[in-house]
Amino acid sequence: MSITNKLTTQFIGRNIKWYKAIDSTNAEAKRNTDMPHGTLFIADMQTNGRGRLGREWTSNDGKDIFMSLLLKPNVSMEKISKLTLVAGIAAAKAIGLGCGIKWPNDIVIGTKKVCGILTELSNGNNAICGIGINVNTDVFGNELSDKATSMRIETGDFVNREEVIAGFLNEFEPLYELFINEGFGALKKNYCDMCVTLGQEVNVIYPNRSFTGRATDINDDGELIVETCGKDTTVFSGEVSVRGMLGYI
Ligand code: BTN
């Protein structure tokens, strides 16, 4: 398979399951937690793709990347939940094109989203890290056209999905090992350098309340620090949606 011969990894993506169509690669990974650590589930299309906060993640047949990594880290649940930030750094590096990270884990080019990440915990110590990258979709429907872009739209050219997938896997493995051994603090500079949320006026939206402030920092646990009238609030990624005051970023 042409992904495998581009890999420089030891265990990430060394076992690959590729489907023409599936409900969701995250759901498939959850059904197959007996597979080895680092197994990658990829689909050409998803019929029930899921995003953060219960949203839908739509799919164009064969054009984009829908993939999930099955990981078996031997660390606390709290630490597992930060894997999403690690995947964000790897995705941003693999996509290139001057993209940035909108905290916690939307990859954006300018003001539009090119990639989303959904990390879920499964039975035992399993983590499923699902990554959706808009690669070759050339037109988005009305609802998404203001908010979404693809690598093809940005470059004007067809993009080889397998190269992007291999690029992601090669970036992810060393970051993952650093994160497991030393914690998010060891990756913080890397993350902050790409984070477009820092320095912005943001609206922090919880399910039942919201507040505004200025995003000033990300701490060693990957949480966002938002300052309002001289007072800092630590924002945990779980159920929150962070929007810039002037739009999505
Ligand atoms: C988000 O930005 O809301 C997260 C989107 C995550 C989408 C990916 S596509 C592969 C994997 N399978 C899913 O059902 N979701 C993730």
Short mmCIF file of N, CA and C in Angstrom, two decimals, residues 28-182:
data_model
loop_
_atom_site.label_atom_id
_atom_site.label_comp_id
_atom_site.label_asym_id
_atom_site.label_seq_id
_atom_site.Cartn_x
_atom_site.Cartn_y
_atom_site.Cartn_z
N GLU A 28 -15.86 2.53 14.08
CA GLU A 28 -15.21 1.27 13.68
C GLU A 28 -14.01 0.97 14.59
N ALA A 29 -13.25 1.99 14.92
CA ALA A 29 -12.11 1.78 15.83
C ALA A 29 -12.61 1.29 17.18
N LYS A 30 -13.73 1.87 17.64
CA LYS A 30 -14.28 1.45 18.95
C LYS A 30 -14.73 -0.01 18.92
N ARG A 31 -15.19 -0.46 17.76
CA ARG A 31 -15.64 -1.86 17.65
C ARG A 31 -14.46 -2.82 17.54
N ASN A 32 -13.25 -2.28 17.35
CA ASN A 32 -12.09 -3.13 17.08
C ASN A 32 -10.91 -2.82 18.00
N THR A 33 -11.21 -2.66 19.27
CA THR A 33 -10.14 -2.27 20.19
C THR A 33 -9.17 -3.43 20.47
N ASP A 34 -9.45 -4.61 19.91
CA ASP A 34 -8.49 -5.71 20.06
C ASP A 34 -7.35 -5.60 19.04
N MET A 35 -7.47 -4.68 18.11
CA MET A 35 -6.39 -4.48 17.12
C MET A 35 -5.19 -3.82 17.79
N PRO A 36 -4.00 -3.88 17.14
CA PRO A 36 -2.80 -3.35 17.80
C PRO A 36 -2.82 -1.82 17.99
N HIS A 37 -2.08 -1.39 19.00
CA HIS A 37 -1.80 0.02 19.26
C HIS A 37 -1.29 0.67 17.97
N GLY A 38 -1.87 1.81 17.61
CA GLY A 38 -1.40 2.52 16.42
C GLY A 38 -2.12 2.14 15.14
N THR A 39 -3.11 1.21 15.25
CA THR A 39 -3.87 0.83 14.04
C THR A 39 -4.62 2.05 13.49
N LEU A 40 -4.60 2.17 12.15
CA LEU A 40 -5.29 3.29 11.50
C LEU A 40 -6.49 2.77 10.72
N PHE A 41 -7.66 3.36 10.96
CA PHE A 41 -8.89 3.03 10.23
C PHE A 41 -9.15 4.21 9.28
N ILE A 42 -9.27 3.91 7.98
CA ILE A 42 -9.51 4.98 7.00
C ILE A 42 -10.74 4.61 6.18
N ALA A 43 -11.52 5.62 5.79
CA ALA A 43 -12.65 5.35 4.91
C ALA A 43 -12.68 6.37 3.78
N ASP A 44 -13.13 5.91 2.60
CA ASP A 44 -13.31 6.85 1.49
C ASP A 44 -14.52 7.73 1.74
N MET A 45 -15.51 7.18 2.45
CA MET A 45 -16.63 8.03 2.88
C MET A 45 -17.27 7.49 4.14
N GLN A 46 -17.89 8.37 4.90
CA GLN A 46 -18.59 7.98 6.12
C GLN A 46 -20.08 8.28 5.94
N THR A 47 -20.92 7.38 6.43
CA THR A 47 -22.35 7.61 6.32
C THR A 47 -22.92 8.23 7.60
N ASN A 48 -22.13 8.21 8.66
CA ASN A 48 -22.59 8.81 9.92
C ASN A 48 -21.40 9.43 10.66
N GLY A 49 -20.66 10.30 9.94
CA GLY A 49 -19.48 10.92 10.52
C GLY A 49 -19.87 11.89 11.62
N ARG A 50 -19.10 11.87 12.71
CA ARG A 50 -19.43 12.70 13.87
C ARG A 50 -18.34 13.74 14.12
N GLY A 51 -18.77 14.91 14.58
CA GLY A 51 -17.84 15.96 14.96
C GLY A 51 -17.92 16.22 16.46
N ARG A 52 -17.21 17.23 16.91
CA ARG A 52 -17.25 17.60 18.33
C ARG A 52 -18.65 18.11 18.68
N LEU A 53 -18.97 18.07 19.95
CA LEU A 53 -20.21 18.62 20.50
C LEU A 53 -21.42 18.04 19.79
N GLY A 54 -21.31 16.76 19.40
CA GLY A 54 -22.45 16.05 18.81
C GLY A 54 -22.81 16.48 17.40
N ARG A 55 -21.94 17.27 16.76
CA ARG A 55 -22.29 17.73 15.42
C ARG A 55 -22.04 16.64 14.38
N GLU A 56 -22.62 16.88 13.19
CA GLU A 56 -22.42 15.94 12.08
C GLU A 56 -21.14 16.33 11.34
N TRP A 57 -20.45 15.33 10.75
CA TRP A 57 -19.28 15.63 9.90
C TRP A 57 -19.57 15.03 8.54
N THR A 58 -19.84 15.88 7.56
CA THR A 58 -20.32 15.37 6.27
C THR A 58 -19.16 14.85 5.41
N SER A 59 -19.53 14.11 4.36
CA SER A 59 -18.50 13.41 3.63
C SER A 59 -18.81 13.36 2.13
N ASN A 60 -17.77 13.63 1.34
CA ASN A 60 -17.82 13.57 -0.12
C ASN A 60 -17.06 12.33 -0.54
N ASP A 61 -17.66 11.45 -1.29
CA ASP A 61 -17.05 10.15 -1.58
C ASP A 61 -15.65 10.26 -2.21
N GLY A 62 -14.65 9.68 -1.52
CA GLY A 62 -13.32 9.52 -2.11
C GLY A 62 -12.47 10.78 -2.21
N LYS A 63 -12.98 11.90 -1.74
CA LYS A 63 -12.22 13.14 -1.96
C LYS A 63 -11.36 13.55 -0.77
N ASP A 64 -11.85 13.21 0.41
CA ASP A 64 -11.22 13.77 1.60
C ASP A 64 -10.66 12.66 2.49
N ILE A 65 -10.15 13.07 3.64
CA ILE A 65 -9.58 12.07 4.56
C ILE A 65 -10.48 11.92 5.78
N PHE A 66 -10.87 10.69 6.04
CA PHE A 66 -11.63 10.33 7.24
C PHE A 66 -10.85 9.20 7.88
N MET A 67 -10.21 9.47 8.99
CA MET A 67 -9.37 8.41 9.57
C MET A 67 -9.36 8.49 11.09
N SER A 68 -9.10 7.34 11.71
CA SER A 68 -9.05 7.27 13.17
C SER A 68 -7.90 6.38 13.59
N LEU A 69 -7.17 6.86 14.59
CA LEU A 69 -6.07 6.07 15.15
C LEU A 69 -6.54 5.44 16.43
N LEU A 70 -6.27 4.15 16.57
CA LEU A 70 -6.53 3.45 17.84
C LEU A 70 -5.24 3.49 18.65
N LEU A 71 -5.32 4.09 19.84
CA LEU A 71 -4.13 4.24 20.68
C LEU A 71 -4.38 3.62 22.04
N LYS A 72 -3.34 3.03 22.59
CA LYS A 72 -3.51 2.36 23.89
C LYS A 72 -2.49 2.89 24.88
N PRO A 73 -2.60 4.16 25.21
CA PRO A 73 -1.61 4.75 26.11
C PRO A 73 -1.90 4.30 27.54
N ASN A 74 -0.82 4.09 28.29
CA ASN A 74 -1.03 3.65 29.66
C ASN A 74 -0.94 4.87 30.59
N VAL A 75 -1.87 5.79 30.41
CA VAL A 75 -1.84 7.03 31.20
C VAL A 75 -3.25 7.35 31.69
N SER A 76 -3.38 8.38 32.52
CA SER A 76 -4.69 8.73 33.09
C SER A 76 -5.66 9.19 32.00
N MET A 77 -6.96 9.09 32.30
CA MET A 77 -8.01 9.56 31.39
C MET A 77 -7.81 11.03 31.06
N GLU A 78 -7.42 11.79 32.09
CA GLU A 78 -7.27 13.22 31.89
C GLU A 78 -6.19 13.50 30.85
N LYS A 79 -5.11 12.73 30.96
CA LYS A 79 -4.02 12.93 30.00
C LYS A 79 -4.44 12.47 28.60
N ILE A 80 -5.18 11.38 28.54
CA ILE A 80 -5.65 10.88 27.23
C ILE A 80 -6.43 11.97 26.50
N SER A 81 -7.23 12.73 27.25
CA SER A 81 -8.07 13.74 26.59
C SER A 81 -7.24 14.82 25.89
N LYS A 82 -5.99 14.97 26.29
CA LYS A 82 -5.12 16.00 25.67
C LYS A 82 -4.51 15.52 24.35
N LEU A 83 -4.70 14.25 24.04
CA LEU A 83 -4.15 13.71 22.79
C LEU A 83 -4.64 14.49 21.57
N THR A 84 -5.81 15.05 21.72
CA THR A 84 -6.41 15.81 20.65
C THR A 84 -5.54 17.01 20.25
N LEU A 85 -4.84 17.58 21.24
CA LEU A 85 -3.97 18.72 20.94
C LEU A 85 -2.72 18.25 20.20
N VAL A 86 -2.26 17.05 20.57
CA VAL A 86 -1.08 16.47 19.92
C VAL A 86 -1.41 16.20 18.45
N ALA A 87 -2.59 15.62 18.23
CA ALA A 87 -3.01 15.34 16.86
C ALA A 87 -3.17 16.64 16.07
N GLY A 88 -3.58 17.69 16.75
CA GLY A 88 -3.74 19.00 16.09
C GLY A 88 -2.41 19.51 15.56
N ILE A 89 -1.35 19.37 16.35
CA ILE A 89 -0.03 19.83 15.89
C ILE A 89 0.39 19.01 14.67
N ALA A 90 0.21 17.68 14.77
CA ALA A 90 0.64 16.80 13.66
C ALA A 90 -0.16 17.10 12.39
N ALA A 91 -1.47 17.34 12.55
CA ALA A 91 -2.31 17.62 11.37
C ALA A 91 -1.89 18.95 10.75
N ALA A 92 -1.66 19.96 11.58
CA ALA A 92 -1.28 21.27 11.04
C ALA A 92 0.04 21.16 10.27
N LYS A 93 0.99 20.38 10.82
CA LYS A 93 2.27 20.24 10.12
C LYS A 93 2.10 19.48 8.81
N ALA A 94 1.26 18.44 8.83
CA ALA A 94 1.09 17.63 7.61
C ALA A 94 0.36 18.42 6.52
N ILE A 95 -0.56 19.27 6.93
CA ILE A 95 -1.33 20.06 5.95
C ILE A 95 -0.49 21.20 5.39
N GLY A 96 0.31 21.83 6.24
CA GLY A 96 1.15 22.95 5.77
C GLY A 96 0.27 24.11 5.32
N LEU A 97 0.58 24.72 4.19
CA LEU A 97 -0.23 25.79 3.58
C LEU A 97 -0.48 26.97 4.54
N GLY A 98 0.44 27.15 5.48
CA GLY A 98 0.31 28.28 6.41
C GLY A 98 -0.87 28.14 7.36
N CYS A 99 -1.32 26.91 7.60
CA CYS A 99 -2.50 26.75 8.46
C CYS A 99 -2.16 27.01 9.93
N GLY A 100 -3.19 27.24 10.72
CA GLY A 100 -3.01 27.45 12.15
C GLY A 100 -3.98 26.58 12.92
N ILE A 101 -3.85 26.61 14.25
CA ILE A 101 -4.75 25.81 15.09
C ILE A 101 -5.65 26.76 15.87
N LYS A 102 -6.96 26.59 15.70
CA LYS A 102 -7.92 27.31 16.53
C LYS A 102 -8.17 26.42 17.74
N TRP A 103 -7.80 26.91 18.93
CA TRP A 103 -7.89 26.06 20.12
C TRP A 103 -9.31 25.51 20.29
N PRO A 104 -9.51 24.24 20.65
CA PRO A 104 -8.45 23.29 20.91
C PRO A 104 -7.91 22.58 19.67
N ASN A 105 -8.78 22.31 18.70
CA ASN A 105 -8.28 21.42 17.65
C ASN A 105 -8.96 21.56 16.29
N ASP A 106 -9.27 22.79 15.91
CA ASP A 106 -9.69 23.00 14.53
C ASP A 106 -8.48 23.52 13.77
N ILE A 107 -8.21 22.95 12.63
CA ILE A 107 -7.10 23.45 11.82
C ILE A 107 -7.70 24.39 10.78
N VAL A 108 -7.17 25.59 10.72
CA VAL A 108 -7.77 26.63 9.87
C VAL A 108 -6.73 27.19 8.90
N ILE A 109 -7.25 27.61 7.77
CA ILE A 109 -6.42 28.38 6.83
C ILE A 109 -7.14 29.71 6.68
N GLY A 110 -6.46 30.79 7.08
CA GLY A 110 -7.15 32.08 7.14
C GLY A 110 -8.29 31.97 8.12
N THR A 111 -9.50 32.25 7.66
CA THR A 111 -10.65 32.20 8.57
C THR A 111 -11.50 30.94 8.36
N LYS A 112 -10.98 29.96 7.61
CA LYS A 112 -11.82 28.79 7.29
C LYS A 112 -11.20 27.49 7.78
N LYS A 113 -12.08 26.56 8.14
CA LYS A 113 -11.62 25.29 8.72
C LYS A 113 -11.28 24.28 7.62
N VAL A 114 -10.11 23.64 7.76
CA VAL A 114 -9.69 22.63 6.79
C VAL A 114 -9.65 21.23 7.42
N CYS A 115 -9.66 21.18 8.76
CA CYS A 115 -9.52 19.88 9.44
C CYS A 115 -10.11 19.95 10.83
N GLY A 116 -10.77 18.86 11.23
CA GLY A 116 -11.31 18.77 12.59
C GLY A 116 -10.87 17.46 13.23
N ILE A 117 -10.80 17.47 14.55
CA ILE A 117 -10.31 16.29 15.28
C ILE A 117 -11.28 15.95 16.40
N LEU A 118 -11.62 14.70 16.51
CA LEU A 118 -12.51 14.25 17.58
C LEU A 118 -11.85 13.07 18.30
N THR A 119 -11.41 13.31 19.54
CA THR A 119 -10.79 12.24 20.32
C THR A 119 -11.82 11.69 21.30
N GLU A 120 -11.95 10.38 21.32
CA GLU A 120 -12.91 9.74 22.21
C GLU A 120 -12.22 8.65 23.01
N LEU A 121 -12.74 8.43 24.22
CA LEU A 121 -12.20 7.35 25.04
C LEU A 121 -13.07 6.13 24.82
N SER A 122 -12.43 4.97 24.79
CA SER A 122 -13.22 3.76 24.64
C SER A 122 -12.96 2.86 25.84
N ASN A 123 -13.54 1.66 25.84
CA ASN A 123 -13.39 0.79 27.01
C ASN A 123 -11.93 0.56 27.36
N GLY A 124 -11.65 0.44 28.65
CA GLY A 124 -10.27 0.27 29.10
C GLY A 124 -9.51 1.56 28.88
N ASN A 125 -8.26 1.41 28.49
CA ASN A 125 -7.41 2.59 28.32
C ASN A 125 -7.26 2.98 26.86
N ASN A 126 -8.29 2.73 26.07
CA ASN A 126 -8.15 3.00 24.64
C ASN A 126 -8.57 4.43 24.31
N ALA A 127 -7.82 5.03 23.41
CA ALA A 127 -8.19 6.35 22.90
C ALA A 127 -8.36 6.24 21.40
N ILE A 128 -9.41 6.89 20.90
CA ILE A 128 -9.64 6.89 19.46
C ILE A 128 -9.49 8.33 19.01
N CYS A 129 -8.54 8.55 18.14
CA CYS A 129 -8.29 9.91 17.68
C CYS A 129 -8.73 10.00 16.23
N GLY A 130 -9.85 10.69 15.99
CA GLY A 130 -10.44 10.76 14.65
C GLY A 130 -10.09 12.09 13.99
N ILE A 131 -9.64 12.00 12.75
CA ILE A 131 -9.19 13.21 12.05
C ILE A 131 -9.92 13.30 10.70
N GLY A 132 -10.54 14.43 10.46
CA GLY A 132 -11.17 14.66 9.16
C GLY A 132 -10.46 15.83 8.48
N ILE A 133 -9.92 15.58 7.28
CA ILE A 133 -9.21 16.66 6.56
C ILE A 133 -9.91 16.88 5.23
N ASN A 134 -10.28 18.14 4.97
CA ASN A 134 -10.86 18.49 3.68
C ASN A 134 -9.70 18.58 2.68
N VAL A 135 -9.62 17.59 1.81
CA VAL A 135 -8.47 17.53 0.91
C VAL A 135 -8.87 17.99 -0.50
N ASN A 136 -9.74 17.21 -1.17
CA ASN A 136 -10.04 17.53 -2.58
C ASN A 136 -11.47 18.00 -2.84
N THR A 137 -12.25 18.23 -1.79
CA THR A 137 -13.58 18.82 -2.03
C THR A 137 -13.36 20.19 -2.66
N ASP A 138 -14.04 20.44 -3.80
CA ASP A 138 -13.78 21.74 -4.42
C ASP A 138 -14.89 22.75 -4.23
N VAL A 139 -16.07 22.25 -3.80
CA VAL A 139 -17.17 23.19 -3.53
C VAL A 139 -17.85 22.75 -2.24
N PHE A 140 -18.11 23.69 -1.36
CA PHE A 140 -18.89 23.39 -0.15
C PHE A 140 -20.29 23.97 -0.33
N GLY A 141 -21.27 23.29 0.22
CA GLY A 141 -22.66 23.76 0.15
C GLY A 141 -22.82 25.08 0.89
N ASN A 142 -23.95 25.72 0.68
CA ASN A 142 -24.23 27.04 1.23
C ASN A 142 -23.85 27.22 2.68
N GLU A 143 -24.27 26.24 3.49
CA GLU A 143 -24.08 26.38 4.93
C GLU A 143 -22.62 26.45 5.33
N LEU A 144 -21.77 25.70 4.57
CA LEU A 144 -20.37 25.57 4.95
C LEU A 144 -19.43 26.51 4.20
N SER A 145 -19.91 27.08 3.09
CA SER A 145 -18.96 27.77 2.20
C SER A 145 -18.24 28.94 2.88
N ASP A 146 -18.84 29.57 3.86
CA ASP A 146 -18.16 30.68 4.57
C ASP A 146 -17.17 30.17 5.59
N LYS A 147 -17.37 28.91 6.02
CA LYS A 147 -16.60 28.44 7.18
C LYS A 147 -15.57 27.38 6.84
N ALA A 148 -15.70 26.74 5.68
CA ALA A 148 -14.83 25.59 5.39
C ALA A 148 -14.01 25.82 4.12
N THR A 149 -12.82 25.23 4.11
CA THR A 149 -12.01 25.24 2.89
C THR A 149 -11.36 23.86 2.76
N SER A 150 -10.67 23.65 1.64
CA SER A 150 -9.96 22.37 1.45
C SER A 150 -8.56 22.67 0.93
N MET A 151 -7.70 21.66 0.97
CA MET A 151 -6.35 21.84 0.46
C MET A 151 -6.41 22.15 -1.03
N ARG A 152 -7.35 21.52 -1.72
CA ARG A 152 -7.49 21.77 -3.15
C ARG A 152 -7.92 23.21 -3.44
N ILE A 153 -8.88 23.69 -2.67
CA ILE A 153 -9.33 25.08 -2.88
C ILE A 153 -8.16 26.03 -2.66
N GLU A 154 -7.36 25.74 -1.64
CA GLU A 154 -6.26 26.66 -1.31
C GLU A 154 -5.12 26.62 -2.32
N THR A 155 -4.87 25.41 -2.88
CA THR A 155 -3.71 25.30 -3.77
C THR A 155 -4.11 25.39 -5.24
N GLY A 156 -5.38 25.12 -5.53
CA GLY A 156 -5.83 25.06 -6.92
C GLY A 156 -5.48 23.74 -7.59
N ASP A 157 -4.88 22.82 -6.84
CA ASP A 157 -4.45 21.54 -7.42
C ASP A 157 -5.03 20.35 -6.68
N PHE A 158 -5.12 19.24 -7.39
CA PHE A 158 -5.47 17.96 -6.77
C PHE A 158 -4.37 17.60 -5.76
N VAL A 159 -4.77 17.10 -4.61
CA VAL A 159 -3.79 16.74 -3.57
C VAL A 159 -3.87 15.23 -3.32
N ASN A 160 -2.71 14.59 -3.24
CA ASN A 160 -2.65 13.15 -3.02
C ASN A 160 -2.95 12.84 -1.54
N ARG A 161 -4.06 12.16 -1.30
CA ARG A 161 -4.48 11.89 0.09
C ARG A 161 -3.46 11.05 0.84
N GLU A 162 -2.88 10.08 0.13
CA GLU A 162 -1.96 9.16 0.82
C GLU A 162 -0.73 9.89 1.35
N GLU A 163 -0.28 10.89 0.60
CA GLU A 163 0.88 11.66 1.09
C GLU A 163 0.53 12.44 2.34
N VAL A 164 -0.69 12.97 2.37
CA VAL A 164 -1.10 13.75 3.55
C VAL A 164 -1.25 12.80 4.76
N ILE A 165 -1.84 11.64 4.51
CA ILE A 165 -2.02 10.67 5.61
C ILE A 165 -0.65 10.24 6.16
N ALA A 166 0.26 9.86 5.27
CA ALA A 166 1.61 9.43 5.71
C ALA A 166 2.30 10.59 6.42
N GLY A 167 2.15 11.79 5.90
CA GLY A 167 2.77 12.95 6.54
C GLY A 167 2.25 13.13 7.95
N PHE A 168 0.94 12.96 8.13
CA PHE A 168 0.35 13.08 9.47
C PHE A 168 0.92 12.02 10.40
N LEU A 169 0.95 10.78 9.94
CA LEU A 169 1.40 9.67 10.80
C LEU A 169 2.87 9.87 11.20
N ASN A 170 3.68 10.31 10.24
CA ASN A 170 5.10 10.54 10.53
C ASN A 170 5.31 11.69 11.51
N GLU A 171 4.48 12.70 11.42
CA GLU A 171 4.57 13.82 12.38
C GLU A 171 4.05 13.39 13.75
N PHE A 172 2.99 12.58 13.75
CA PHE A 172 2.31 12.26 15.00
C PHE A 172 3.16 11.42 15.94
N GLU A 173 3.84 10.40 15.40
CA GLU A 173 4.51 9.45 16.30
C GLU A 173 5.53 10.10 17.25
N PRO A 174 6.48 10.91 16.76
CA PRO A 174 7.43 11.51 17.72
C PRO A 174 6.75 12.47 18.70
N LEU A 175 5.71 13.16 18.26
CA LEU A 175 4.99 14.07 19.17
C LEU A 175 4.28 13.26 20.25
N TYR A 176 3.68 12.16 19.84
CA TYR A 176 2.96 11.28 20.77
C TYR A 176 3.92 10.76 21.85
N GLU A 177 5.09 10.32 21.42
CA GLU A 177 6.04 9.76 22.39
C GLU A 177 6.50 10.83 23.38
N LEU A 178 6.76 12.02 22.86
CA LEU A 178 7.17 13.13 23.74
C LEU A 178 6.06 13.45 24.73
N PHE A 179 4.84 13.48 24.23
CA PHE A 179 3.68 13.78 25.08
C PHE A 179 3.51 12.72 26.17
N ILE A 180 3.59 11.45 25.80
CA ILE A 180 3.41 10.37 26.79
C ILE A 180 4.53 10.42 27.83
N ASN A 181 5.76 10.65 27.39
CA ASN A 181 6.91 10.61 28.32
C ASN A 181 7.06 11.88 29.13
N GLU A 182 6.76 13.04 28.53
CA GLU A 182 7.06 14.30 29.23
C GLU A 182 5.85 15.19 29.45
#
